[in-house]
Amino acid sequence: PGSPEHADTKLVEREILRLERIVNDFLHFARPTEPKFATIPADLVLLETQHSLATQLARANIRLVLESSAPMRIRVDPAQIQQVLINLVQNAADSIARDGTITLRARHDRKPLAHGETAVVILEVTDTGKGIPPEIEKRLFDPFFTTKDTGTGLGLSIAAGIVQNHGGALQYQTHVHHGTTFGIVLPQATE
């Protein structure tokens, strides 16, 4: 420790991890894995996402709040949907940078999906960040488009693909200087 070699080793280690993330993102984009479906309470993936990220976000004084909701069930691959939620929460945190709130919630609605209008559960991620400017909004889901120095530009493309593989849709509403809400729209489980 303290030697130039040690500093070089740490740099190489960080770069290997960055490259590994880029390759993994590319592989998920090019060859998405098939979902392993299970019927679960809708708020379970929200709760697990909150537990995974709340401490990390607190360091930037960002509160990760989970609103209580009526019991609803969804048929999903829990790991894949949590991957989408983590991506959306991290994007929200990047938009806030410091001192803000990200709210997770599940709500019931009726929306048109692939097989017509149906009962859905919407898993929402709402932030108090800066919103998405119109020039960025046009390219939001374009693969390899990013506004981040360390991003691959595949996060939202992968997220949208995962949600579509679940028979759902990824939607959003944004207001510049007032925040953004992303919604993962999924068919409500009937079992």
PDB file of C-alpha atoms in Angstrom, residues 17-145:
ATOM      1  CA  LEU A  17     -14.810  -3.896 -13.443  1.00  0.00           C
ATOM      2  CA  ARG A  18     -15.930  -1.097 -15.784  1.00  0.00           C
ATOM      3  CA  LEU A  19     -15.166  -3.201 -18.865  1.00  0.00           C
ATOM      4  CA  GLU A  20     -16.952  -6.185 -17.327  1.00  0.00           C
ATOM      5  CA  ARG A  21     -20.055  -4.021 -16.815  1.00  0.00           C
ATOM      6  CA  ILE A  22     -19.934  -2.805 -20.425  1.00  0.00           C
ATOM      7  CA  VAL A  23     -19.582  -6.348 -21.791  1.00  0.00           C
ATOM      8  CA  ASN A  24     -22.395  -7.622 -19.548  1.00  0.00           C
ATOM      9  CA  ASP A  25     -24.658  -4.757 -20.622  1.00  0.00           C
ATOM     10  CA  PHE A  26     -23.925  -5.508 -24.258  1.00  0.00           C
ATOM     11  CA  LEU A  27     -24.623  -9.232 -23.783  1.00  0.00           C
ATOM     12  CA  HIS A  28     -27.929  -8.513 -22.018  1.00  0.00           C
ATOM     13  CA  PHE A  29     -28.874  -6.203 -24.863  1.00  0.00           C
ATOM     14  CA  ALA A  30     -27.829  -8.585 -27.647  1.00  0.00           C
ATOM     15  CA  ARG A  31     -28.992 -11.823 -26.049  1.00  0.00           C
ATOM     16  CA  PRO A  32     -31.619 -11.253 -23.336  1.00  0.00           C
ATOM     17  CA  THR A  33     -32.286 -14.179 -21.009  1.00  0.00           C
ATOM     18  CA  GLU A  34     -35.702 -15.806 -20.871  1.00  0.00           C
ATOM     19  CA  PRO A  35     -37.726 -14.807 -17.800  1.00  0.00           C
ATOM     20  CA  LYS A  36     -38.325 -17.396 -15.061  1.00  0.00           C
ATOM     21  CA  PHE A  37     -41.869 -16.445 -14.063  1.00  0.00           C
ATOM     22  CA  ALA A  38     -43.322 -16.552 -10.565  1.00  0.00           C
ATOM     23  CA  THR A  39     -46.464 -14.947  -9.154  1.00  0.00           C
ATOM     24  CA  ILE A  40     -45.490 -12.534  -6.383  1.00  0.00           C
ATOM     25  CA  PRO A  41     -46.931  -9.558  -4.471  1.00  0.00           C
ATOM     26  CA  ALA A  42     -46.283  -6.414  -6.529  1.00  0.00           C
ATOM     27  CA  ASP A  43     -44.652  -4.570  -3.655  1.00  0.00           C
ATOM     28  CA  LEU A  44     -42.100  -7.353  -3.001  1.00  0.00           C
ATOM     29  CA  VAL A  45     -39.665  -6.222  -5.754  1.00  0.00           C
ATOM     30  CA  LEU A  46     -40.130  -2.606  -4.645  1.00  0.00           C
ATOM     31  CA  LEU A  47     -39.289  -3.523  -1.044  1.00  0.00           C
ATOM     32  CA  GLU A  48     -36.210  -5.506  -2.107  1.00  0.00           C
ATOM     33  CA  THR A  49     -35.044  -2.605  -4.288  1.00  0.00           C
ATOM     34  CA  GLN A  50     -35.456  -0.218  -1.364  1.00  0.00           C
ATOM     35  CA  HIS A  51     -33.454  -2.529   0.924  1.00  0.00           C
ATOM     36  CA  SER A  52     -30.704  -2.863  -1.703  1.00  0.00           C
ATOM     37  CA  LEU A  53     -30.212   0.831  -2.435  1.00  0.00           C
ATOM     38  CA  ALA A  54     -31.448   2.969   0.493  1.00  0.00           C
ATOM     39  CA  THR A  55     -28.142   3.021   2.399  1.00  0.00           C
ATOM     40  CA  GLN A  56     -26.086   3.830  -0.709  1.00  0.00           C
ATOM     41  CA  LEU A  57     -28.453   6.692  -1.670  1.00  0.00           C
ATOM     42  CA  ALA A  58     -28.494   8.082   1.875  1.00  0.00           C
ATOM     43  CA  ARG A  59     -24.811   9.003   1.445  1.00  0.00           C
ATOM     44  CA  ALA A  60     -25.945  11.634  -1.094  1.00  0.00           C
ATOM     45  CA  ASN A  61     -28.860  12.624   1.172  1.00  0.00           C
ATOM     46  CA  ILE A  62     -31.356  10.988  -1.201  1.00  0.00           C
ATOM     47  CA  ARG A  63     -34.315   9.354   0.535  1.00  0.00           C
ATOM     48  CA  LEU A  64     -35.701   6.170  -1.049  1.00  0.00           C
ATOM     49  CA  VAL A  65     -39.326   5.956   0.080  1.00  0.00           C
ATOM     50  CA  LEU A  66     -41.710   3.040  -0.454  1.00  0.00           C
ATOM     51  CA  GLU A  67     -45.380   4.018  -0.415  1.00  0.00           C
ATOM     52  CA  SER A  68     -47.791   1.426   0.909  1.00  0.00           C
ATOM     53  CA  SER A  69     -50.296   0.060  -1.575  1.00  0.00           C
ATOM     54  CA  ALA A  70     -53.269  -2.257  -1.818  1.00  0.00           C
ATOM     55  CA  PRO A  71     -52.352  -5.933  -2.277  1.00  0.00           C
ATOM     56  CA  MET A  72     -51.735  -6.731  -5.958  1.00  0.00           C
ATOM     57  CA  ARG A  73     -50.009  -9.662  -7.630  1.00  0.00           C
ATOM     58  CA  ILE A  74     -47.846  -9.839 -10.749  1.00  0.00           C
ATOM     59  CA  ARG A  75     -46.406 -12.772 -12.701  1.00  0.00           C
ATOM     60  CA  VAL A  76     -42.777 -11.842 -13.398  1.00  0.00           C
ATOM     61  CA  ASP A  77     -39.175 -12.911 -13.175  1.00  0.00           C
ATOM     62  CA  PRO A  78     -38.439 -11.151  -9.861  1.00  0.00           C
ATOM     63  CA  ALA A  79     -34.692 -10.803 -10.551  1.00  0.00           C
ATOM     64  CA  GLN A  80     -35.246  -9.240 -13.977  1.00  0.00           C
ATOM     65  CA  ILE A  81     -37.883  -6.779 -12.752  1.00  0.00           C
ATOM     66  CA  GLN A  82     -35.647  -5.841  -9.833  1.00  0.00           C
ATOM     67  CA  GLN A  83     -32.832  -5.227 -12.356  1.00  0.00           C
ATOM     68  CA  VAL A  84     -35.141  -2.780 -14.176  1.00  0.00           C
ATOM     69  CA  LEU A  85     -36.087  -1.064 -10.897  1.00  0.00           C
ATOM     70  CA  ILE A  86     -32.447  -0.737  -9.817  1.00  0.00           C
ATOM     71  CA  ASN A  87     -31.595   0.841 -13.175  1.00  0.00           C
ATOM     72  CA  LEU A  88     -34.485   3.306 -12.868  1.00  0.00           C
ATOM     73  CA  VAL A  89     -33.594   4.197  -9.263  1.00  0.00           C
ATOM     74  CA  GLN A  90     -29.932   4.732 -10.167  1.00  0.00           C
ATOM     75  CA  ASN A  91     -30.961   6.963 -13.088  1.00  0.00           C
ATOM     76  CA  ALA A  92     -33.238   8.896 -10.721  1.00  0.00           C
ATOM     77  CA  ALA A  93     -30.376   9.307  -8.239  1.00  0.00           C
ATOM     78  CA  ASP A  94     -28.119  10.590 -11.029  1.00  0.00           C
ATOM     79  CA  SER A  95     -30.798  13.135 -11.943  1.00  0.00           C
ATOM     80  CA  ILE A  96     -31.036  14.331  -8.335  1.00  0.00           C
ATOM     81  CA  ALA A  97     -27.272  14.194  -7.583  1.00  0.00           C
ATOM     82  CA  ARG A  98     -27.784  15.306  -3.938  1.00  0.00           C
ATOM     83  CA  ASP A  99     -30.614  16.140  -1.532  1.00  0.00           C
ATOM     84  CA  GLY A 100     -33.842  14.720  -2.890  1.00  0.00           C
ATOM     85  CA  THR A 101     -36.392  11.931  -2.781  1.00  0.00           C
ATOM     86  CA  ILE A 102     -37.105   8.879  -4.895  1.00  0.00           C
ATOM     87  CA  THR A 103     -40.506   7.319  -4.307  1.00  0.00           C
ATOM     88  CA  LEU A 104     -41.391   3.723  -5.152  1.00  0.00           C
ATOM     89  CA  ARG A 105     -45.041   2.741  -5.457  1.00  0.00           C
ATOM     90  CA  ALA A 106     -47.337   0.130  -6.979  1.00  0.00           C
ATOM     91  CA  ARG A 107     -50.748   1.076  -8.280  1.00  0.00           C
ATOM     92  CA  HIS A 108     -53.594  -0.581 -10.149  1.00  0.00           C
ATOM     93  CA  ASP A 109     -54.959   0.701 -13.461  1.00  0.00           C
ATOM     94  CA  ARG A 110     -56.370  -0.404 -16.816  1.00  0.00           C
ATOM     95  CA  LYS A 111     -54.135   0.057 -19.832  1.00  0.00           C
ATOM     96  CA  PRO A 112     -53.896  -1.218 -23.385  1.00  0.00           C
ATOM     97  CA  LEU A 113     -51.180  -3.853 -23.727  1.00  0.00           C
ATOM     98  CA  ALA A 114     -50.437  -6.381 -26.490  1.00  0.00           C
ATOM     99  CA  HIS A 115     -53.757  -8.217 -26.073  1.00  0.00           C
ATOM    100  CA  GLY A 116     -56.000  -5.161 -25.625  1.00  0.00           C
ATOM    101  CA  GLU A 117     -57.019  -3.223 -22.536  1.00  0.00           C
ATOM    102  CA  THR A 118     -56.422  -5.160 -19.359  1.00  0.00           C
ATOM    103  CA  ALA A 119     -55.981  -4.801 -15.602  1.00  0.00           C
ATOM    104  CA  VAL A 120     -52.391  -3.813 -14.895  1.00  0.00           C
ATOM    105  CA  VAL A 121     -50.060  -3.104 -12.034  1.00  0.00           C
ATOM    106  CA  ILE A 122     -47.752  -0.123 -12.517  1.00  0.00           C
ATOM    107  CA  LEU A 123     -44.510  -0.114 -10.538  1.00  0.00           C
ATOM    108  CA  GLU A 124     -43.471   3.535 -10.375  1.00  0.00           C
ATOM    109  CA  VAL A 125     -40.165   5.256  -9.659  1.00  0.00           C
ATOM    110  CA  THR A 126     -40.678   8.994  -9.099  1.00  0.00           C
ATOM    111  CA  ASP A 127     -37.815  11.402  -8.470  1.00  0.00           C
ATOM    112  CA  THR A 128     -37.397  15.043  -7.481  1.00  0.00           C
ATOM    113  CA  GLY A 129     -34.574  15.455  -9.987  1.00  0.00           C
ATOM    114  CA  LYS A 130     -34.055  17.868 -12.846  1.00  0.00           C
ATOM    115  CA  GLY A 131     -36.315  16.102 -15.358  1.00  0.00           C
ATOM    116  CA  ILE A 132     -35.413  15.113 -18.895  1.00  0.00           C
ATOM    117  CA  PRO A 133     -34.818  17.907 -21.437  1.00  0.00           C
ATOM    118  CA  PRO A 134     -36.690  17.514 -24.765  1.00  0.00           C
ATOM    119  CA  GLU A 135     -33.483  16.995 -26.785  1.00  0.00           C
ATOM    120  CA  ILE A 136     -32.529  14.038 -24.552  1.00  0.00           C
ATOM    121  CA  GLU A 137     -36.105  12.737 -24.400  1.00  0.00           C
ATOM    122  CA  LYS A 138     -36.058  12.072 -28.163  1.00  0.00           C
ATOM    123  CA  ARG A 139     -33.149   9.626 -27.767  1.00  0.00           C
ATOM    124  CA  LEU A 140     -33.971   8.186 -24.350  1.00  0.00           C
ATOM    125  CA  PHE A 141     -34.349   4.554 -25.444  1.00  0.00           C
ATOM    126  CA  ASP A 142     -31.716   4.618 -28.225  1.00  0.00           C
ATOM    127  CA  PRO A 143     -29.084   1.935 -27.626  1.00  0.00           C
ATOM    128  CA  PHE A 144     -25.622   3.333 -26.810  1.00  0.00           C
ATOM    129  CA  PHE A 145     -26.947   6.868 -26.212  1.00  0.00           C
TER     130      PHE A 145
END
